[in-house]
PDB file of C-alpha atoms in Angstrom:
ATOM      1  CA  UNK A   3      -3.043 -19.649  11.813  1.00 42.00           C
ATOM      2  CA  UNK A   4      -5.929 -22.233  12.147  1.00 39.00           C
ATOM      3  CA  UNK A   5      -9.247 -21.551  13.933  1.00 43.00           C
ATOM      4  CA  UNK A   6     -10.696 -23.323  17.101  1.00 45.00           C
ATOM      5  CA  UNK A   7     -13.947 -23.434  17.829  1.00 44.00           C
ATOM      6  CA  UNK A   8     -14.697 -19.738  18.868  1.00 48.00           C
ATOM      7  CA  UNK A   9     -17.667 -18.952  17.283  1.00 43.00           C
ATOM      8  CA  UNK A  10     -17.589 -17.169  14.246  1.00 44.00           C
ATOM      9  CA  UNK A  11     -20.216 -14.479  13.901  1.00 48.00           C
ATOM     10  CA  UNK A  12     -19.623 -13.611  17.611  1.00 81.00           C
ATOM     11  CA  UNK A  13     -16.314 -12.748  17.074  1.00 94.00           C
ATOM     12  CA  UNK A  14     -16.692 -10.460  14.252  1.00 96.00           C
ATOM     13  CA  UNK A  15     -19.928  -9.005  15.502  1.00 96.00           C
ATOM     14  CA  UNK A  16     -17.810  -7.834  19.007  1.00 96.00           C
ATOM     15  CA  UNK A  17     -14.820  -6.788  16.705  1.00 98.00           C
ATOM     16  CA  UNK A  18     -17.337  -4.717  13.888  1.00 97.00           C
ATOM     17  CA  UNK A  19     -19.573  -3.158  17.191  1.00 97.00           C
ATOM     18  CA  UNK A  20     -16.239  -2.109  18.166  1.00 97.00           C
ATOM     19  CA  UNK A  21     -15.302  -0.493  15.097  1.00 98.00           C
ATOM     20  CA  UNK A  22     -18.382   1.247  14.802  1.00 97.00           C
ATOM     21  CA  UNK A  23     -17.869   3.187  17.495  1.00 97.00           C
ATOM     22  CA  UNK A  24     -14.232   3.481  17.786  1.00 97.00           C
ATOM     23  CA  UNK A  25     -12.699   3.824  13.926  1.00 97.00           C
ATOM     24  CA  UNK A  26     -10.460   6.342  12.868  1.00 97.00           C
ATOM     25  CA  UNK A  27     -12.097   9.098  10.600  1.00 97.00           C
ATOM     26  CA  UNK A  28     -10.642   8.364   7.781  1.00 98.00           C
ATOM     27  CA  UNK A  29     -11.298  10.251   4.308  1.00 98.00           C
ATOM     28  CA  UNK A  30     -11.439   7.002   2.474  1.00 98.00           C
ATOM     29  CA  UNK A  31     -13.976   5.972   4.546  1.00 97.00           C
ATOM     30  CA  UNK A  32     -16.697   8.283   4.057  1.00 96.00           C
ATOM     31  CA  UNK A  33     -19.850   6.974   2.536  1.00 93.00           C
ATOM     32  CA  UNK A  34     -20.035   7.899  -1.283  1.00 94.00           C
ATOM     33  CA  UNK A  35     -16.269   7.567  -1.779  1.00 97.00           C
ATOM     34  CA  UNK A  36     -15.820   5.733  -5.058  1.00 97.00           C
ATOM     35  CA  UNK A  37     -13.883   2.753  -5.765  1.00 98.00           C
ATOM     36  CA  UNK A  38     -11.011   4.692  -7.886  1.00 98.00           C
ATOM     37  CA  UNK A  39     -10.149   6.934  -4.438  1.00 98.00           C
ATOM     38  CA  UNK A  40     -10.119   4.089  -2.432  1.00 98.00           C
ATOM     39  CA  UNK A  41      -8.106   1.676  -4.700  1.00 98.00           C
ATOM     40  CA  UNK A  42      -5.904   4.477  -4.692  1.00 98.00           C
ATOM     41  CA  UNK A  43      -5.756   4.970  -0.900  1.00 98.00           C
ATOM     42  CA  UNK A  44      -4.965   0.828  -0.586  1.00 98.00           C
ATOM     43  CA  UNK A  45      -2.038   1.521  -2.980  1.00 97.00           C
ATOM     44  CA  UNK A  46      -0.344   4.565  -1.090  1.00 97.00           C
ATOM     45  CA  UNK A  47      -0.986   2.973   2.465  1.00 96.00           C
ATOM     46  CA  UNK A  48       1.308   0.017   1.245  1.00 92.00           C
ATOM     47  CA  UNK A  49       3.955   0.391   3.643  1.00 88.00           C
ATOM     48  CA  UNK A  50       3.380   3.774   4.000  1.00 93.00           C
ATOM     49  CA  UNK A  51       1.775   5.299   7.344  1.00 94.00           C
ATOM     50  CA  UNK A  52      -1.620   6.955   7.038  1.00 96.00           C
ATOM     51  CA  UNK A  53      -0.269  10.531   8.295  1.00 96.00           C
ATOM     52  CA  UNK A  54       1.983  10.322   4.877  1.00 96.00           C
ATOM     53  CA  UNK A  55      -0.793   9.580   2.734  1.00 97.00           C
ATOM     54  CA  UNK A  56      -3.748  11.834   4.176  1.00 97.00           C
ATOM     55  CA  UNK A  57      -2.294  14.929   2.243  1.00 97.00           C
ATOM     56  CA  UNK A  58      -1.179  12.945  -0.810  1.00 97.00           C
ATOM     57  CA  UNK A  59      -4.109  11.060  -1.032  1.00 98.00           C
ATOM     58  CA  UNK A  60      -6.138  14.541  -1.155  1.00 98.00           C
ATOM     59  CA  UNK A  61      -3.898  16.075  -3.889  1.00 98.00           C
ATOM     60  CA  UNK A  62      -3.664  13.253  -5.936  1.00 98.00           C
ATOM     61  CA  UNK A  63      -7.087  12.701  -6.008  1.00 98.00           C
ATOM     62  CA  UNK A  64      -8.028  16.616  -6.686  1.00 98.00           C
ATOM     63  CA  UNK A  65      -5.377  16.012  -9.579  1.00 98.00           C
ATOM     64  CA  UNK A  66      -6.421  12.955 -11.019  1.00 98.00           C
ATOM     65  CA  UNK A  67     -10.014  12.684  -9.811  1.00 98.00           C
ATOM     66  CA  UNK A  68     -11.059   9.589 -12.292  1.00 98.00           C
ATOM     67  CA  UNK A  69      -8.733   6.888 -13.705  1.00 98.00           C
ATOM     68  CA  UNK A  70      -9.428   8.758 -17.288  1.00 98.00           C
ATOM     69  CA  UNK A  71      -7.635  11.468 -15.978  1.00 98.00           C
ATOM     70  CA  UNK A  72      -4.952   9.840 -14.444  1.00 98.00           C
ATOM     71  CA  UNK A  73      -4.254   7.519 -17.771  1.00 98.00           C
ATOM     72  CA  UNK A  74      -4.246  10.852 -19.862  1.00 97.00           C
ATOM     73  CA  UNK A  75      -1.093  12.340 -17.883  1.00 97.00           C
ATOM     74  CA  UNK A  76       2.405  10.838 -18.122  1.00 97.00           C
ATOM     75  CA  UNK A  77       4.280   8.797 -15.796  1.00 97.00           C
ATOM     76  CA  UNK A  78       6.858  10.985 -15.110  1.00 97.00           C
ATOM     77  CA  UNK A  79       4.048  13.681 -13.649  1.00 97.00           C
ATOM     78  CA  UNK A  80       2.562  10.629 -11.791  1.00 98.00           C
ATOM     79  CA  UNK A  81       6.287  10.029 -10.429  1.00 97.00           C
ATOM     80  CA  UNK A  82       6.301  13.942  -9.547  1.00 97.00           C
ATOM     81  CA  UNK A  83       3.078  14.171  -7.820  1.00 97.00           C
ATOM     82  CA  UNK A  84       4.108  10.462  -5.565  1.00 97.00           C
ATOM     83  CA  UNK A  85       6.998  12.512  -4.129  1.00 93.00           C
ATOM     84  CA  UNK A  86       8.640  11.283  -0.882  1.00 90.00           C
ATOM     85  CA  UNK A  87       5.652   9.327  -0.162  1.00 93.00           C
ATOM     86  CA  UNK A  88       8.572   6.173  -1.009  1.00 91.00           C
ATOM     87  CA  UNK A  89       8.562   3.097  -2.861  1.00 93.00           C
ATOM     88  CA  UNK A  90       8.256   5.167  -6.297  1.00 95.00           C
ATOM     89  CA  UNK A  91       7.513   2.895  -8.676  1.00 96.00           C
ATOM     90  CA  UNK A  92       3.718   2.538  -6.641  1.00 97.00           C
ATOM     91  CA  UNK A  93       3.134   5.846  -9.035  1.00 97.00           C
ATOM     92  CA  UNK A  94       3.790   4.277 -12.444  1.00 97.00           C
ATOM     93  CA  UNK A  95       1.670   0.959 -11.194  1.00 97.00           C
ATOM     94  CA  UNK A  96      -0.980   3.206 -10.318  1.00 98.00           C
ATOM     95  CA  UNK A  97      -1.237   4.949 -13.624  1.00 98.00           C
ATOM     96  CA  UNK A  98      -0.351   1.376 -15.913  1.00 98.00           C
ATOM     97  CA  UNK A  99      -3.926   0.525 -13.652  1.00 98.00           C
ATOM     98  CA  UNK A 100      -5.371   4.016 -14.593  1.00 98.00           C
ATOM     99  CA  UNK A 101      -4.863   2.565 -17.964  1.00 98.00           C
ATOM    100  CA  UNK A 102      -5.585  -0.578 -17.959  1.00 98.00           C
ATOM    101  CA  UNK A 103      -9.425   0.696 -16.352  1.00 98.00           C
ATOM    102  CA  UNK A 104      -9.773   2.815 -19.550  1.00 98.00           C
ATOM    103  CA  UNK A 105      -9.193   0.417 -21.922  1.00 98.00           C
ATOM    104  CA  UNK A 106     -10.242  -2.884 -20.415  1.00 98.00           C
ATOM    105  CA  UNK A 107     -13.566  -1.020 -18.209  1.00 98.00           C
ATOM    106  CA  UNK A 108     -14.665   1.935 -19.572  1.00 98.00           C
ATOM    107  CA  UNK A 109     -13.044   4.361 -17.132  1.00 98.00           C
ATOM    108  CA  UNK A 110     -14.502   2.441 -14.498  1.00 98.00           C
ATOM    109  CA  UNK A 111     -13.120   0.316 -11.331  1.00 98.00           C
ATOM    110  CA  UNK A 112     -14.126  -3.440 -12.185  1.00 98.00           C
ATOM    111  CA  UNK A 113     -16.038  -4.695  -9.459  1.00 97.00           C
ATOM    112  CA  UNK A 114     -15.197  -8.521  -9.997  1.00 98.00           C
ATOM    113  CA  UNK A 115     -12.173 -10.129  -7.995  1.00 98.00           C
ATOM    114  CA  UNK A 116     -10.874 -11.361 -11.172  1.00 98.00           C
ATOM    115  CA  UNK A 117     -10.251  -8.549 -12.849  1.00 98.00           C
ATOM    116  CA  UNK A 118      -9.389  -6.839 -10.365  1.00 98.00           C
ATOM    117  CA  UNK A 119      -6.572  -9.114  -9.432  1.00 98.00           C
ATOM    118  CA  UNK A 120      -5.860  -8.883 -13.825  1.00 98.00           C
ATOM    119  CA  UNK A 121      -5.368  -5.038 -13.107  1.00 98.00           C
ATOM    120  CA  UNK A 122      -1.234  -3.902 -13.744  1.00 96.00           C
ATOM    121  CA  UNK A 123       0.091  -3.537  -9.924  1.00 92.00           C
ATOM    122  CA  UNK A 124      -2.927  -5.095  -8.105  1.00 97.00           C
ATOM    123  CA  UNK A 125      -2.407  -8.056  -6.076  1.00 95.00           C
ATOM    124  CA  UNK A 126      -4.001 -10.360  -4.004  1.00 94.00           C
ATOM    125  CA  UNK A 127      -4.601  -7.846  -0.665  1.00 96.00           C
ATOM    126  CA  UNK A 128      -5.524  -5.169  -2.815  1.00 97.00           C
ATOM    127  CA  UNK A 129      -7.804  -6.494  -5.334  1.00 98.00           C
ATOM    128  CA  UNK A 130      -9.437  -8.265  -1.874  1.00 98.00           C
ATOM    129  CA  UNK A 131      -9.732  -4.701  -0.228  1.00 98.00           C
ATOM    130  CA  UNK A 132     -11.411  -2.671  -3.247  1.00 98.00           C
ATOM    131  CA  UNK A 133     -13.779  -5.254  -3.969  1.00 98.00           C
ATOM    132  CA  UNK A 134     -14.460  -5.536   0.141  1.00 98.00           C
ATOM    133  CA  UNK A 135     -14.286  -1.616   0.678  1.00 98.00           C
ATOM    134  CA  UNK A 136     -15.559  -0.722  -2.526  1.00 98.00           C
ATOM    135  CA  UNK A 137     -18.005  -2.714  -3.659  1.00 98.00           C
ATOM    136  CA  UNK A 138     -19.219  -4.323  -0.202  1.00 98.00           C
ATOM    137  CA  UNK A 139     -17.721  -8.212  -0.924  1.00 98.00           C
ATOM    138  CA  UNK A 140     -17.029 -10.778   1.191  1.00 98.00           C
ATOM    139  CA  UNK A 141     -13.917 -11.337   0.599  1.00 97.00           C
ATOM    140  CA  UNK A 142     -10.994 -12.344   2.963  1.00 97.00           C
ATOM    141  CA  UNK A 143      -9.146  -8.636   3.244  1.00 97.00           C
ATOM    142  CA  UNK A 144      -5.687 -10.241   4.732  1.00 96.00           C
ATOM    143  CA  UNK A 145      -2.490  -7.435   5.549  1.00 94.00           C
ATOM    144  CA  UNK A 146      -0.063  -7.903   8.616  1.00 93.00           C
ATOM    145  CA  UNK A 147      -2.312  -6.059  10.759  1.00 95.00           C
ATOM    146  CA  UNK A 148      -5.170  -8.601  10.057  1.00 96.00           C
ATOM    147  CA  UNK A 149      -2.950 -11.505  10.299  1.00 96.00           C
ATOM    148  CA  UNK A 150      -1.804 -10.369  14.189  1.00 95.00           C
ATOM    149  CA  UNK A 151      -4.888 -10.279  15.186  1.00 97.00           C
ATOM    150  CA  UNK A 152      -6.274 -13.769  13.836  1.00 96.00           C
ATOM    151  CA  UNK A 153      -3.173 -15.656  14.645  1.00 95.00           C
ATOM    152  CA  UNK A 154      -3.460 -14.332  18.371  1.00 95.00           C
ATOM    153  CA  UNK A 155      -7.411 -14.225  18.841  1.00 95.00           C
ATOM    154  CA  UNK A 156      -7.814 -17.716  17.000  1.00 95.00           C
ATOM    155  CA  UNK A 157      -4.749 -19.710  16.766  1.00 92.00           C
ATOM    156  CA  UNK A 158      -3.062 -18.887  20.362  1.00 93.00           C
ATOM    157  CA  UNK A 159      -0.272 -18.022  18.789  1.00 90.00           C
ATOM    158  CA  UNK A 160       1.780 -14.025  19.393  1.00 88.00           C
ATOM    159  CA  UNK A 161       3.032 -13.870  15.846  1.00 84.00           C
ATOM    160  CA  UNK A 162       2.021 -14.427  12.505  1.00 80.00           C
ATOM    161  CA  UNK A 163       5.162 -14.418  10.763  1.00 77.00           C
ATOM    162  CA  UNK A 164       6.667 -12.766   7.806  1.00 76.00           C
ATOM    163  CA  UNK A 165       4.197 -13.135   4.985  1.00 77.00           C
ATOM    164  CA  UNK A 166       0.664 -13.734   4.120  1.00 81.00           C
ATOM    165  CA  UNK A 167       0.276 -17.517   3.104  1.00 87.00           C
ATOM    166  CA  UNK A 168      -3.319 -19.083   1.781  1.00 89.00           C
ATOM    167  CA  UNK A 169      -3.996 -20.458   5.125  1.00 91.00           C
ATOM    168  CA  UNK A 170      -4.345 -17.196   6.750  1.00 92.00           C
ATOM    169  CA  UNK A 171      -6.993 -16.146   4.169  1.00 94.00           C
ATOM    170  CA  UNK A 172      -8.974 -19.276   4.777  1.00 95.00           C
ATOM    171  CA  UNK A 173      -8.395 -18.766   8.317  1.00 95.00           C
ATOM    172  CA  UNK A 174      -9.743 -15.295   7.921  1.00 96.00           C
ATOM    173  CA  UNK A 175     -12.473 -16.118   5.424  1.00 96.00           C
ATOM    174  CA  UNK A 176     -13.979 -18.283   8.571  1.00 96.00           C
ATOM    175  CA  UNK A 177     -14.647 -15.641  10.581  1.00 96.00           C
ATOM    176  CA  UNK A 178     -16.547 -13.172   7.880  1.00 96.00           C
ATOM    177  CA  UNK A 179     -20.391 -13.376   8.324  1.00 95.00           C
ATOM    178  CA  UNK A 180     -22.310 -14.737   5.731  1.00 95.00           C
ATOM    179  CA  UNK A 181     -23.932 -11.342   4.699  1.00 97.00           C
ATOM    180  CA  UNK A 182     -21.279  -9.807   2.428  1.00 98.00           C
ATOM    181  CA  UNK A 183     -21.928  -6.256   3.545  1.00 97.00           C
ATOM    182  CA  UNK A 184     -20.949  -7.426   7.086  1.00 97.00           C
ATOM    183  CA  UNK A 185     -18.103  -9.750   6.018  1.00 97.00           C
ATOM    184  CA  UNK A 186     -17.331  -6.380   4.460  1.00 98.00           C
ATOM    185  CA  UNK A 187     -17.435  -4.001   7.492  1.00 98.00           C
ATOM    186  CA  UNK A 188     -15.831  -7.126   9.348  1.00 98.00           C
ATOM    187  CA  UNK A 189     -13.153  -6.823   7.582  1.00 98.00           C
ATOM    188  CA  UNK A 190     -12.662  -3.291   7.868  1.00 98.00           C
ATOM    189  CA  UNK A 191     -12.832  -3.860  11.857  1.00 98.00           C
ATOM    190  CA  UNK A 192     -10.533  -6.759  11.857  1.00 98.00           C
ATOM    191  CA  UNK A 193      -7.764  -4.564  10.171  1.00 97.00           C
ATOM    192  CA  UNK A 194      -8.310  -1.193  12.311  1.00 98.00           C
ATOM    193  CA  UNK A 195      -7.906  -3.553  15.642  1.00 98.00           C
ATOM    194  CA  UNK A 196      -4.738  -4.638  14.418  1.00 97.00           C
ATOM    195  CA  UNK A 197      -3.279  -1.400  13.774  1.00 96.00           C
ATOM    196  CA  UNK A 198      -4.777   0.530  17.029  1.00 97.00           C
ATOM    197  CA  UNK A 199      -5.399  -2.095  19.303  1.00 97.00           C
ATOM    198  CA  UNK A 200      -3.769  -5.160  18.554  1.00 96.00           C
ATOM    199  CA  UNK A 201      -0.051  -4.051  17.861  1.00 94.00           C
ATOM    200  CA  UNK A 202       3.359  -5.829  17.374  1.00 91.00           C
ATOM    201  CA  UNK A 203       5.243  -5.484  20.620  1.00 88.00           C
ATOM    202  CA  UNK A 204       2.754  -3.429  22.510  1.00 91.00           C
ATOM    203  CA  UNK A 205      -1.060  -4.674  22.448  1.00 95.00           C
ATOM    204  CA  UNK A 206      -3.303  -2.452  24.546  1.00 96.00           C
ATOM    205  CA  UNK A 207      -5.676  -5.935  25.499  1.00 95.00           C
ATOM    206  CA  UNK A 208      -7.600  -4.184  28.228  1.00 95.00           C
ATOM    207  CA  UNK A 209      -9.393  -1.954  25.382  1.00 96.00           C
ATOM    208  CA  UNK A 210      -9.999  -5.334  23.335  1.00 97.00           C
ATOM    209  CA  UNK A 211     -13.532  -6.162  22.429  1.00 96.00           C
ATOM    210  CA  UNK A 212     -12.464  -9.693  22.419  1.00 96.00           C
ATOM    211  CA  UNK A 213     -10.179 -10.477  25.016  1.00 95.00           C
ATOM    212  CA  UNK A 214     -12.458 -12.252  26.974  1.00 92.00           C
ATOM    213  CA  UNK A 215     -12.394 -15.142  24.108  1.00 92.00           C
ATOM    214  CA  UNK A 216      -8.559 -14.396  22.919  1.00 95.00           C
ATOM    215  CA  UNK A 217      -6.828 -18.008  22.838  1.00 95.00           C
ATOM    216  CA  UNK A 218      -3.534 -15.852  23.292  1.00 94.00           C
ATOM    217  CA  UNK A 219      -4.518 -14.031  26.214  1.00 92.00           C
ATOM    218  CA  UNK A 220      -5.918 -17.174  27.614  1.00 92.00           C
ATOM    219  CA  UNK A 221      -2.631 -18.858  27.007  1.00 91.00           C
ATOM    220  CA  UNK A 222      -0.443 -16.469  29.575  1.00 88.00           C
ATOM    221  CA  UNK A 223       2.247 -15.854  26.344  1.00 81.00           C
ATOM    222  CA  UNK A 224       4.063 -12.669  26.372  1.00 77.00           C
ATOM    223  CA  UNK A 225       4.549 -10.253  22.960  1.00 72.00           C
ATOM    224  CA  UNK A 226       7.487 -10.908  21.049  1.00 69.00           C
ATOM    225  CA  UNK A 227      10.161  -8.776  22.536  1.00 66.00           C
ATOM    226  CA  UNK A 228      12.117  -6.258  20.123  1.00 55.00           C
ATOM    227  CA  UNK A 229      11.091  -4.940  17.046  1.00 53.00           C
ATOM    228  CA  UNK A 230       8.657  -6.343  15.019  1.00 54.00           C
ATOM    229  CA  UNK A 231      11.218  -6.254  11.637  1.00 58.00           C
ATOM    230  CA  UNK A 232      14.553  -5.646  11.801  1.00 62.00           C
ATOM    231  CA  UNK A 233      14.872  -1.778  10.689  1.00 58.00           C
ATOM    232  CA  UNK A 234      16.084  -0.955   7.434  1.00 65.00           C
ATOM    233  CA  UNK A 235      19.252   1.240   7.507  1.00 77.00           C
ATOM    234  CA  UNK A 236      18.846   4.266   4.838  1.00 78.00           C
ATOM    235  CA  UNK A 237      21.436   6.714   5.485  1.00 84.00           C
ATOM    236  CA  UNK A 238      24.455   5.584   3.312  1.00 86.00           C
ATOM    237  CA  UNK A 239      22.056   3.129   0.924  1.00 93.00           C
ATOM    238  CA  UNK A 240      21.162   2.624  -2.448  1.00 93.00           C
ATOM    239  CA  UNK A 241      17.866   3.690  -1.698  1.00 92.00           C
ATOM    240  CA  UNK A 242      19.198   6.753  -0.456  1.00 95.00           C
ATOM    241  CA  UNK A 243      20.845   7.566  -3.432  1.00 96.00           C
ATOM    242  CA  UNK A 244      18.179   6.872  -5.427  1.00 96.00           C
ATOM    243  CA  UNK A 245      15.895   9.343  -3.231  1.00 95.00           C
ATOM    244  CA  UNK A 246      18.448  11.873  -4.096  1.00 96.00           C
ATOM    245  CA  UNK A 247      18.353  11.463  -7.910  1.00 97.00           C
ATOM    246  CA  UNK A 248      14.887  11.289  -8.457  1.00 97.00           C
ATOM    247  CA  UNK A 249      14.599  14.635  -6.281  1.00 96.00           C
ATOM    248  CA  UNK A 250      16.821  16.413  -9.225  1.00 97.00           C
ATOM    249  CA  UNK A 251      14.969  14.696 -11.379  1.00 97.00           C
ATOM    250  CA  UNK A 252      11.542  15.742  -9.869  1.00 96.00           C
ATOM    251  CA  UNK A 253      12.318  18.966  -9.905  1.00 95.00           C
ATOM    252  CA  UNK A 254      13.098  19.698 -13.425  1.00 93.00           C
ATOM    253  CA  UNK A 255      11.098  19.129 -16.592  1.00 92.00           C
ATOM    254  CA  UNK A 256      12.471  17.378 -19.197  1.00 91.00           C
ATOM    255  CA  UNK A 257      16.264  16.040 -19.519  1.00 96.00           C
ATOM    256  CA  UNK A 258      18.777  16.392 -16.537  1.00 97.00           C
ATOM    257  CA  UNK A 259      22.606  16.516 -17.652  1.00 96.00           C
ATOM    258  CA  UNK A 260      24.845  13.799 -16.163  1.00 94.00           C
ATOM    259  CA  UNK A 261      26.932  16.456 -14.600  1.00 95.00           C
ATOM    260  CA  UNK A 262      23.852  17.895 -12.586  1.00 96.00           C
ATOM    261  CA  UNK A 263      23.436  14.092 -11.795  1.00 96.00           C
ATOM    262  CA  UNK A 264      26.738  13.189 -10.484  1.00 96.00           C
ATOM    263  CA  UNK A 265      26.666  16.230  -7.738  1.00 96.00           C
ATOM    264  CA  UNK A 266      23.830  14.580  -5.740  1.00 95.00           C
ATOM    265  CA  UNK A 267      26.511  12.046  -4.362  1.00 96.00           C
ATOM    266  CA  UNK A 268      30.652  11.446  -4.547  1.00 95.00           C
ATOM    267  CA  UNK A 269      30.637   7.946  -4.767  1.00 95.00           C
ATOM    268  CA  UNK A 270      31.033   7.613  -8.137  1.00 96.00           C
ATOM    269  CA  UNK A 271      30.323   3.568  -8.528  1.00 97.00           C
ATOM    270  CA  UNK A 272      27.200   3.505  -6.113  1.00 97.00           C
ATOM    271  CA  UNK A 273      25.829   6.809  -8.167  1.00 96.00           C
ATOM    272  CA  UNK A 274      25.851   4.773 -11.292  1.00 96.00           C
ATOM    273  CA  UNK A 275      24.753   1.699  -9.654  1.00 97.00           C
ATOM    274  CA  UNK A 276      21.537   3.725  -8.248  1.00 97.00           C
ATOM    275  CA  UNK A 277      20.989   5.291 -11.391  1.00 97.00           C
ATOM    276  CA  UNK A 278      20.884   2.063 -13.547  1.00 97.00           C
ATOM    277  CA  UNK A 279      18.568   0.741 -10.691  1.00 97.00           C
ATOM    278  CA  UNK A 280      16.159   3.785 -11.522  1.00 97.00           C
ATOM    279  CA  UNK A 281      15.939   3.036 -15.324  1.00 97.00           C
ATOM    280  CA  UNK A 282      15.522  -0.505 -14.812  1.00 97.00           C
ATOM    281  CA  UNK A 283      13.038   0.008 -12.650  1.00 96.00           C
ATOM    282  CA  UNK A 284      10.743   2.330 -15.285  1.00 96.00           C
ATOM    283  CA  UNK A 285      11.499   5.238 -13.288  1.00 97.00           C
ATOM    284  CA  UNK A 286      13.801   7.156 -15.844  1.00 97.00           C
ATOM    285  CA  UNK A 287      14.640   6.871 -19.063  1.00 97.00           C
ATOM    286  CA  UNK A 288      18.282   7.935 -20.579  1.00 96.00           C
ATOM    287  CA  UNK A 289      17.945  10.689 -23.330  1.00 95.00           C
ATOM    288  CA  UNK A 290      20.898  10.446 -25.747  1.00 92.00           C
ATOM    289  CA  UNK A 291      23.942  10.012 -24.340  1.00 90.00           C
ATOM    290  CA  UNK A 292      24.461  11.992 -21.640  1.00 92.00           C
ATOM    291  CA  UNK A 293      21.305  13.292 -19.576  1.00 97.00           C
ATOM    292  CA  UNK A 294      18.203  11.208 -17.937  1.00 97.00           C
ATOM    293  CA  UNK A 295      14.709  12.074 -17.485  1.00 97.00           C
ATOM    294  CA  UNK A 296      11.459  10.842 -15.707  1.00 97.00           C
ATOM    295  CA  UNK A 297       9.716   8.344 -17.032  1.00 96.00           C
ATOM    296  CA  UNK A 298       7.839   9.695 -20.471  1.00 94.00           C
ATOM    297  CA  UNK A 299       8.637  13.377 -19.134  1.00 93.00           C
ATOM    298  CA  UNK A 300       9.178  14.591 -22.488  1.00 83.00           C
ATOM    299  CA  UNK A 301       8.485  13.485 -26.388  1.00 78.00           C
ATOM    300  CA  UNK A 302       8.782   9.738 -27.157  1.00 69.00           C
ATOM    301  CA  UNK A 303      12.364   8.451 -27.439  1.00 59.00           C
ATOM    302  CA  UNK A 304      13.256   8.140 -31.375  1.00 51.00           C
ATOM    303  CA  UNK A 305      15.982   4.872 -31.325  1.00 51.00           C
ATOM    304  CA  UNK A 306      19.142   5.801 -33.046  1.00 48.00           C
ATOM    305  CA  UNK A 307      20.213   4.811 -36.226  1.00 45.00           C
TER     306      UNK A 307
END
């Protein structure tokens, strides 16, 4: 994904003018949100669409309005209040980083890359996005949807591959204007093209602000036929399983015999197999000998003798 010689500011200018009149209303978006509700949002909308997270978003945040409150609950109610919204162990990240604020930052969202990027579950697109979104950075803000866009507009090219590499956030970094509250909004605009305008397998280029200077539409290539990933299968998985044990688990306060356990699935091997996955994971902890529980969802484990 390497740039030509497009010009820079022109092509974020047409994408942010764009934006400006054309972005979803988004709650995260509203002016005065604070950096703790949208570091949140950033974490839930990891693979995750935004129609999920709207009404998760909301009650987490009417929960756990502050990362003091958040870091005062336990994991396993963090675990509870995550529910189907997938990809569980988000929740327990998100409160180790509720904690991790307290004690490092006073309760409050660092606003340098750094430690942002030091904060438990934070990594290198969403320590990028808070301190963009947040804090009004410049800062290359690089997810798939970003990627599609600059690897089509820029490098020609109708797919950026698999995974985010470091010359796709140089690439990007080239096209953010100099002022960091428009590098900022830029980025913003270059993501929200990608996901509405810019798609996988079915680009809508007509409504592009810049398909007059798109070295992919000037090259005559066709989208990438098929689907974009292979699917994942769930019905009969692991992850499946897994769903169905942390539902019990959800649901009840404090420790869950085995026997409740083993009726959420007959295979007896894959059961166990799912359920060792969950500990391992931080998920649930085992509580004596024969019952499991969520994640700190009761008093502190005494070791035995």
């Amino acid at each position: 994904m390497i740039g030509n010689a497009m010009s820079e500011p022109t092509f974020a200018t047409l994408v942010s003018r764009w934006y400006e009149r054309n972005a979803r209303d988004l709650p995260w978006r509203e002016p005065g949100v604070g950096a703790w509700a949208i570091l949140v949002s950033e974490v839930m909308l990891q693979q995750t669409p935004v129609v999920r997270v709207l009404p998760a978003w909301r009650a987490w945040l009417d929960r756990w309005p502050t990362p003091a409150a958040l870091a005062e609950d336990t994991p396993a109610e963090a675990i509870r209040m995550w529910g189907r919204l997938g990809y569980p162990r988000r929740a327990v990240r998100l409160r180790d980083c509720a904690v991790a604020i307290v004690e490092r930052h006073g309760g409050e969202v660092p606003d340098r890359l750094d430690q942002l990027l030091a904060l438990p579950g934070v990594g290198t697109y969403t320590a990028r996005a808070v301190a963009a979104f947040a804090f009004s950075q410049r800062h290359p803000v690089v997810d798939t949807n970003v990627r599609r866009v600059v690897c089509r507009a820029i490098a020609g090219e109708p797919d950026a591959g698999p995974a985010t590499r470091p010359a796709d956030l140089v690439a990007t970094e080239k096209l953010l204007p100099a002022e960091p509250a428009a590098a900022a909004l830029a980025s913003a605009a270059f993501m929200e093209l990608g996901a509405v305008i810019c798609t996988a397998r079915s680009p809508r280029c007509a409504m592009c602000p810049v398909e007059s200077v798109c070295a992919w539409r000037a090259s005559g290539q066709e989208a990438p036929s098929g689907p974009s990933r292979r699917p994942q299968r769930y019905a009969g998985t692991d992850r499946q399983v897994r769903g169905l044990l942390l539902a019990v688990l959800r649901e009840t306060t404090g420790p869950v015999p085995h026997q409740r356990l083993d009726q959420v699935w007959p295979d007896d091997v894959q059961r166990t197999r799912a359920l060792a996955g969950l500990v391992t994971d931080g998920l649930v902890e085992p509580v004596g000998e024969d019952s499991f529980r969520l994640l700190g969802d009761g008093p502190p484990m005494v070791p035995l003798s």
